[in-house]
Coordinates of C-alpha atoms in Angstrom, one line a residue:
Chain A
X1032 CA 0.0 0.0 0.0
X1033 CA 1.5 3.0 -1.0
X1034 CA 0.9 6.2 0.8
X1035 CA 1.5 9.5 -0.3
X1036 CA 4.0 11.3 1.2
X1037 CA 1.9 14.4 1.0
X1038 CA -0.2 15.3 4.5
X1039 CA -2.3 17.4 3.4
X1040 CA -4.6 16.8 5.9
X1041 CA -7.9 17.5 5.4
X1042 CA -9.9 17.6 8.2
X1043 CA -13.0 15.6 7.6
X1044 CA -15.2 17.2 10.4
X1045 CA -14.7 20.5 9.0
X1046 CA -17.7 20.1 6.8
X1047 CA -19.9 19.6 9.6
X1048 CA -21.7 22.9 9.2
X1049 CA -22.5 22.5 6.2
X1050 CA -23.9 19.4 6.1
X1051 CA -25.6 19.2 9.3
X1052 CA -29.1 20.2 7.6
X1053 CA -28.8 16.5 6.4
X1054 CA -32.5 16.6 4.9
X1055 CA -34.8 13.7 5.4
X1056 CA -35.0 13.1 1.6
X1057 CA -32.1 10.4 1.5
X1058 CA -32.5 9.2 5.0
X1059 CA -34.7 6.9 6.2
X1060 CA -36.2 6.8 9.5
X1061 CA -32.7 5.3 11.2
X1062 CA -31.6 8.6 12.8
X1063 CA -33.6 7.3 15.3
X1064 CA -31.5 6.8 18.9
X1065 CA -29.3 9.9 18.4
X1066 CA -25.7 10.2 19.4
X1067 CA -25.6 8.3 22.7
X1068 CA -26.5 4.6 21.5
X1069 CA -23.0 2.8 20.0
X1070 CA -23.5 2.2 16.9
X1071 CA -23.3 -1.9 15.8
X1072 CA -21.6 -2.9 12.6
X1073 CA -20.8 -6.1 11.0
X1074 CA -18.1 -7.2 8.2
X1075 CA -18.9 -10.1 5.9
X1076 CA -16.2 -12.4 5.4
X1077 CA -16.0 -15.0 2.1
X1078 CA -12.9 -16.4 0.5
X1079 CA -10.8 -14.2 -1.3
X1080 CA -11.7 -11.1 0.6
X1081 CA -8.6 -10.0 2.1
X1082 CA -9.3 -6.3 3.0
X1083 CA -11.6 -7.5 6.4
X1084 CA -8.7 -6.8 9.1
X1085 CA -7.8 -3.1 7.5
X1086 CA -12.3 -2.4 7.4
X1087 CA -12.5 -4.1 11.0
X1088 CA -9.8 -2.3 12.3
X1089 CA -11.2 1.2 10.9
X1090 CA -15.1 0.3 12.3
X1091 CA -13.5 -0.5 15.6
X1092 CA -11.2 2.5 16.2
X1093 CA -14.2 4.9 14.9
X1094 CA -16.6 3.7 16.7
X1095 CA -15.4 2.5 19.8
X1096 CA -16.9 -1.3 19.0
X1097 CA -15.6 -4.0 17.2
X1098 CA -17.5 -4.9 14.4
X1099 CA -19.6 -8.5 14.6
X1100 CA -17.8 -10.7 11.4
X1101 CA -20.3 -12.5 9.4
X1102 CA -19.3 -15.7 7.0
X1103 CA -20.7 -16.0 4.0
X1104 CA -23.1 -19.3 4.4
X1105 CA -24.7 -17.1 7.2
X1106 CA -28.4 -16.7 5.9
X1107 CA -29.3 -14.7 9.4
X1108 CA -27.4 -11.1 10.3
X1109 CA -27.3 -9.6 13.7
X1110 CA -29.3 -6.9 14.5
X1111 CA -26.5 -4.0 13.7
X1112 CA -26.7 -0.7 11.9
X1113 CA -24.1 -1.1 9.1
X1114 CA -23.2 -4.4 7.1
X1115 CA -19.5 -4.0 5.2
X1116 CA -18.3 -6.0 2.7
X1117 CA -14.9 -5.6 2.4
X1118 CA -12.4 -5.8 -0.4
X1119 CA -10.3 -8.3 -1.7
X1120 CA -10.3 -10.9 -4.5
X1121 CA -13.7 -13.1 -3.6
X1122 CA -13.7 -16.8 -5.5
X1123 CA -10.2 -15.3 -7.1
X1124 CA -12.1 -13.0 -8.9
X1125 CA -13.5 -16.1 -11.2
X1126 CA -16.1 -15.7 -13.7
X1127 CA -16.5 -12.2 -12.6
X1128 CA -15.2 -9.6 -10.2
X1129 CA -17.7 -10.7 -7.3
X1130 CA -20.4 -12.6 -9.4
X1131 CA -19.7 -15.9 -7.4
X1132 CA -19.8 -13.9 -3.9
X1133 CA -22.8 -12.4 -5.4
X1134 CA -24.9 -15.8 -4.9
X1135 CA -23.5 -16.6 -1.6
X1136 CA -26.4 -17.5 1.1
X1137 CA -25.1 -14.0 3.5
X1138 CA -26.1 -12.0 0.5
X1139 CA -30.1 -12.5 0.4
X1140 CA -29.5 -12.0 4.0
X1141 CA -28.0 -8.7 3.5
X1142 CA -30.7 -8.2 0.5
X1143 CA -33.5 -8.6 3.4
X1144 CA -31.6 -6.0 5.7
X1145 CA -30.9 -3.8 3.2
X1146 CA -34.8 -3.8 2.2
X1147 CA -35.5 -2.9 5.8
X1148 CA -33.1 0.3 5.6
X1149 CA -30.2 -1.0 7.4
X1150 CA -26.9 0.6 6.0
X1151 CA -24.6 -1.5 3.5
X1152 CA -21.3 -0.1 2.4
X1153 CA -19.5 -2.3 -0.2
X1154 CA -15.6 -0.8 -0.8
X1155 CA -13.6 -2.0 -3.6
X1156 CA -14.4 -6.0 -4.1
X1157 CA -17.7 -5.0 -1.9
X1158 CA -18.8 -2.5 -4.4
X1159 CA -18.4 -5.1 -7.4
X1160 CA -20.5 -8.0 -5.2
X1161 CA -23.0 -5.4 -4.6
X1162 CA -23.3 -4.6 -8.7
X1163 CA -23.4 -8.7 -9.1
X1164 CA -25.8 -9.0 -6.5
X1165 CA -28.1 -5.9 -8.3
X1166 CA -28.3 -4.4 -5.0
X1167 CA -26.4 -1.1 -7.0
X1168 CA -27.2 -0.1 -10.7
X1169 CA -24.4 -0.7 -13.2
X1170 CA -21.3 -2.7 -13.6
X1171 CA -17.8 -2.9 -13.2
X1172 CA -15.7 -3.8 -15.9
X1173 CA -12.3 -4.0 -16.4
X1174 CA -10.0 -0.8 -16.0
X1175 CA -9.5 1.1 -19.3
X1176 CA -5.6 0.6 -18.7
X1177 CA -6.2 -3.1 -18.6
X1178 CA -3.8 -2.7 -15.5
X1179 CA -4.1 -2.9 -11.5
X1180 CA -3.9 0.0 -10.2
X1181 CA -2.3 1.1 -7.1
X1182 CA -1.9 4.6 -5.9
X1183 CA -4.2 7.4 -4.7
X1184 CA -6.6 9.8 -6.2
X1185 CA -8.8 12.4 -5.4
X1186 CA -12.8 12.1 -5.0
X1187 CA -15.7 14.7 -5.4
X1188 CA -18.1 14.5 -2.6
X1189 CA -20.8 14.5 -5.0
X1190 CA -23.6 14.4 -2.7
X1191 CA -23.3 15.1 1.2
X1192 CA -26.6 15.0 2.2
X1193 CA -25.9 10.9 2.8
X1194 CA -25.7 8.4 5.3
X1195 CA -22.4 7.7 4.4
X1196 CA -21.4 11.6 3.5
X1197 CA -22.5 13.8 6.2
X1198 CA -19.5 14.9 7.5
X1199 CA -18.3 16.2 4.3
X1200 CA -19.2 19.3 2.6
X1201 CA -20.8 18.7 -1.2
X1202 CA -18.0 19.6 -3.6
X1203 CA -15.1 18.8 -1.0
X1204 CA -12.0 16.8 -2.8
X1205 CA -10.8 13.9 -0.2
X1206 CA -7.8 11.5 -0.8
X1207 CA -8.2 8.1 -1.0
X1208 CA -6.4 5.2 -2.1
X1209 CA -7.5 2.8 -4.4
X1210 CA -6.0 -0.8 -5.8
X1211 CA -7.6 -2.7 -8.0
X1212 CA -8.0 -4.4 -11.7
X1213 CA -11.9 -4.3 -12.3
X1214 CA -13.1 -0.3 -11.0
X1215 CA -14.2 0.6 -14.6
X1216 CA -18.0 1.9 -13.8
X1217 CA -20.4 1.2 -16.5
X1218 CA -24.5 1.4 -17.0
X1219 CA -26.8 2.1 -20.1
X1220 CA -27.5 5.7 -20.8
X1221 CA -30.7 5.2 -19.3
X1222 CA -29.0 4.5 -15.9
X1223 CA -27.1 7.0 -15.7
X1224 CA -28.9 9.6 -16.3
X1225 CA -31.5 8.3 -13.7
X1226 CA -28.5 7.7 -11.4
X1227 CA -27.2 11.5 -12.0
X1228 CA -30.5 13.2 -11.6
X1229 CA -31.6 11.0 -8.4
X1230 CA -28.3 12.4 -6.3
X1231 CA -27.0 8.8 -6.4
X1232 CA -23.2 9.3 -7.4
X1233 CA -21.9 9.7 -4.6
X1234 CA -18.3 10.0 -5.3
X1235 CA -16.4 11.3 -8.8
X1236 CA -13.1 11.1 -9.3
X1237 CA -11.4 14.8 -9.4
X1238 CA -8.9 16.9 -10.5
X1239 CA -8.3 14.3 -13.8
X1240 CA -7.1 11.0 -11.1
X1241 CA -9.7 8.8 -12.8
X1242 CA -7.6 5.8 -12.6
X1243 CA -9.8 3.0 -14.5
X1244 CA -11.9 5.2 -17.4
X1245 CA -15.3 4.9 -15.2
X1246 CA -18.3 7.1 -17.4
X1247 CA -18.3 10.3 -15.9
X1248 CA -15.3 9.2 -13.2
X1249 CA -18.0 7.6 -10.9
X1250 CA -16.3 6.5 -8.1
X1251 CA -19.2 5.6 -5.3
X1252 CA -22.5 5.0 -6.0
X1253 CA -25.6 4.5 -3.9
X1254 CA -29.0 3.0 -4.4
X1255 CA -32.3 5.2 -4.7
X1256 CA -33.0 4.5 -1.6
X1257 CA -29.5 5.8 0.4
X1258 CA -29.1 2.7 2.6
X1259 CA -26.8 1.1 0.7
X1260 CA -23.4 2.7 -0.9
X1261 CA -20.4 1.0 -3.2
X1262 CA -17.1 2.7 -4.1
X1263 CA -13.9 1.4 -5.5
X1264 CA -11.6 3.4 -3.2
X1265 CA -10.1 2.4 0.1
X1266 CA -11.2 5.3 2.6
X1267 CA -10.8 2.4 5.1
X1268 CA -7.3 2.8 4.7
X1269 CA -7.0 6.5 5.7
X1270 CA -7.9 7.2 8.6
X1271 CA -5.6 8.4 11.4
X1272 CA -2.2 10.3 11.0
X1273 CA -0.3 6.8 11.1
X1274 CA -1.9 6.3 7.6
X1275 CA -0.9 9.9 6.3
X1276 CA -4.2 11.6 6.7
X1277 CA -7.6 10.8 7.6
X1278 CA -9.9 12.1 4.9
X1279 CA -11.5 8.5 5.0
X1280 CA -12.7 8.5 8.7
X1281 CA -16.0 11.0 7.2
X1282 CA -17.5 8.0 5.8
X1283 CA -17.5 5.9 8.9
X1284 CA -17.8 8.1 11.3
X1285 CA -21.1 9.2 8.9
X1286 CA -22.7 5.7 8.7
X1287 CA -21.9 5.2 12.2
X1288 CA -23.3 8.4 13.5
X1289 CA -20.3 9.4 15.7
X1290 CA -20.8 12.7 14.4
X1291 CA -23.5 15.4 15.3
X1292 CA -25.9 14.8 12.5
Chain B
X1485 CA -26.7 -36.8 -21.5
X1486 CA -27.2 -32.9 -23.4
X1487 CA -24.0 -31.4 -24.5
X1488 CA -24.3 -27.9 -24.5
X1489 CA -22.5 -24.7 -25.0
X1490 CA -23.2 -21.4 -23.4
X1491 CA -21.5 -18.2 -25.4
X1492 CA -21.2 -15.1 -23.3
X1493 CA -20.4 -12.0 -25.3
X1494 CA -20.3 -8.1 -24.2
X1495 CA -23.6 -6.1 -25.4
X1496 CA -22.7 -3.3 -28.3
X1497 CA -21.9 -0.2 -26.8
X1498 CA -20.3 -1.8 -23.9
X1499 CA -16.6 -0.9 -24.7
X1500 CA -14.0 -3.7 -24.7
X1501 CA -10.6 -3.0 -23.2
X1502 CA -9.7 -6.4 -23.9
X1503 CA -11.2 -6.9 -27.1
X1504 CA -9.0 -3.5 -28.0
X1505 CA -5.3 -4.6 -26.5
X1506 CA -5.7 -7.9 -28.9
X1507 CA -6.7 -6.0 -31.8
X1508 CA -4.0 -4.1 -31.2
X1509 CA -1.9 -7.1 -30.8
X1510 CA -3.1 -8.8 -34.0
X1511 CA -2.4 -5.4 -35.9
X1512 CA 1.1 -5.6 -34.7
X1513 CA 1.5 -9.2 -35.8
X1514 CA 1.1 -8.3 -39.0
X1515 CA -2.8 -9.1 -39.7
X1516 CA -4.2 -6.5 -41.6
X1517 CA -8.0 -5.5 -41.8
X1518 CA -9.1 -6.3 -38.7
X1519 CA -12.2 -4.3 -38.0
X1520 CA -12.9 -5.0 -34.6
X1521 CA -12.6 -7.6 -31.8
X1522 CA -14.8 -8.5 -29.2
X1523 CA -13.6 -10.8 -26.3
X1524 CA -16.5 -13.1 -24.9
X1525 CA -16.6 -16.5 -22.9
X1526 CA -17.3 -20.3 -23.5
X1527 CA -18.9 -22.3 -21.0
X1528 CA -19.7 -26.0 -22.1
X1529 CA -21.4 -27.6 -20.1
X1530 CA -22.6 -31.6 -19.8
X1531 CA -26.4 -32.0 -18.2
X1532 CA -27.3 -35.5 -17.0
X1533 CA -30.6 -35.4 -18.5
X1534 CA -32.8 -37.2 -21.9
X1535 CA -34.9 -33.8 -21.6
X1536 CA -33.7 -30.9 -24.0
X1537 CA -36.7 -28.1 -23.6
X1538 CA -35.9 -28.8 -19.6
X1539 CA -32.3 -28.6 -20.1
X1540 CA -32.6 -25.7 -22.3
X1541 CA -35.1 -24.1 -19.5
X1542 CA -32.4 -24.7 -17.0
X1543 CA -29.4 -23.2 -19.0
X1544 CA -31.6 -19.9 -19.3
X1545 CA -32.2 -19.9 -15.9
X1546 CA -28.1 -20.7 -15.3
X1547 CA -27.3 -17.8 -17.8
X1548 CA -30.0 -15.1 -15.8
X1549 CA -28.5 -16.0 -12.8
X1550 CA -24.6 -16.4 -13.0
X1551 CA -23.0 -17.7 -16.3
X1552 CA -23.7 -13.9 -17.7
X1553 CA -24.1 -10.2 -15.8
X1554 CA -27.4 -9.4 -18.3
X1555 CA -26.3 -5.3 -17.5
X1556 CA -23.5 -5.6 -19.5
X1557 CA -23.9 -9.1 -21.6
X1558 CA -25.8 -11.1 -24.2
X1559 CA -26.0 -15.2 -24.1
X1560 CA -26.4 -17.6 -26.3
X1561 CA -27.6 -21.2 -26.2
X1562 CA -26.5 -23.6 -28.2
X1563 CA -26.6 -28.2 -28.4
X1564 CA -23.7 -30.4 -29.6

């Protein structure tokens, strides 16, 4: 994992202001306890995924609580607030980028949740399982280069008035890192416009770091409802100073409500 | 026993990285004309069964479900 040796450190709460009108128009009803109730979370685990220590590691130190980890034959998920699939390399990537994760019993498990409202964050590999699974529009193809990449890039916050965005200020460029192969982001024209005008890109890449050739350098993308949110980048993986910056910690500390709302 | 085989290719409009790099490749070995190449998948597949429409019913259910991502690609069906 390479870091950049750049700390430009933006601070991820300093959007608070600004987004702390966080309408009811993308949220459902799960604002409910307020601030002083922990917030639960659970990781799936399936073979292949190899990013679950870094995601359980980042839930844990956010919230305070380590995350419950769920294996994939599971067909029943604790009661918790947010379900993460992790990245990594599911089924080695066979067939397609998370198409056999995609049919794992956990997954109708997490459909049921996520029709109940519960928040699902899919990062990297978790993003393309979601695609498979059709819990997200679109698909992820392999990267225009036709090569793994490895470094970081910038992202639009797109839309703040999230779950997952809150902290962040709409507009505001965050680092993240991202690795992998398969990040190209691809639906019908029919899609994407719905998926533009319904406020459901969530994340673009900026400033011209697109590193895969995703149509219109979609990065994140959520469903119409706002429960449940994919992106190829790691933000997992930048969260305290150790990791040179902590522009990632917004999206966490978002879905996990350790932030005023 | 059905013999069958199961062609997975990208829908048009649905740009081809891969498909490019070898047309590039084949270009560069010399092979001229090459209008375009689009890289799809073979699955064949051996069903223990005498019954052809259920077999064929059972492929399209296989195909809807996993063998092909419908968002992005188009199947085809065919018997040895």
């Amino acid at each position: 994992m390479r870091i950049a040796s750049n700390i430009g450190l933006i601070a991820w709460n300093c959007a608070l202001a600004a987004s702390e009108t966080a309408s009811n128009c993308m949220s459902f009803k799960r604002r409910r306890q307020g601030l002083n109730r922990t917030m639960k979370s659970a990781v799936v685990q399936l073979p292949g995924l190899n990013r679950d220590r870094d995601m359980i590691a980042a839930l844990t130190k956010i919230s305070g609580k380590a995350p419950v980890t769920v294996w994939q034959t599971e067909t029943e998920l604790p009661d918790v607030d947010l379900i993460v699939i992790p990245g990594g390399f599911s089924y080695g990537d066979y067939l397609r980028c998370g198409a056999i994760a995609a049919r794992m019993p956990v997954m109708q498990a997490i459909k049921a949740k996520a029709e109940q409202g519960v928040k699902v964050l899919g990062v990297c590999n978790g993003f393309q399982i979601l695609v498979e699974a059709g819990l997200l529009p679109g698909a992820l193809m392999r990267n225009a280069s036709l090569k793994f990449v490895c470094r970081e890039v910038k992202l639009e916050v797109v839309n703040a008035d999230t779950d997952f965005t809150r902290a962040y200020a709409k507009g505001q460029i965050i680092r993240s890192p991202v690795a992998h192969h398969d990040g190209n982001y691809f639906a019908d024209s029919e899609t994407l416009k719905s998926i533009e005008g319904n406020g459901q890109v969530v994340f673009r890449y900026a400033e011209g770091t697109n590193p895969n050739g995703s149509m219109g350098d979609i990065a994140g993308v959520m469903n119409k409802a706002g429960n449940v949110l994919g992106m190829m980048p790691h933000p997992e993986n930048l969260i305290e100073a150790a990791h040179g910056g902590s522009d990632g910690r917004g999206i966490f500390a978002s879905a996990l409500e350790v932030i005023a709302a | 026993m059905i013999k069958a085989r199961v062609t997975v290719t990208l829908k048009n409009g649905v740009l081809d990285p891969q498909g490019k790099a070898i047309e590039g490749a084949l270009g560069a070995l010399g092979f001229d004309g090459i209008g375009q190449v689009r890289q799809g998948k073979v699955f064949d597949l051996q069903i223990e069964t005498g019954d052809k429409a259920k077999a064929e019913a059972d492929l399209k259910a296989m195909c809807e479900k996993l063998l092909a991502n419908t968002v992005i690609e188009n199947y085809s069906i065919s018997f040895a």
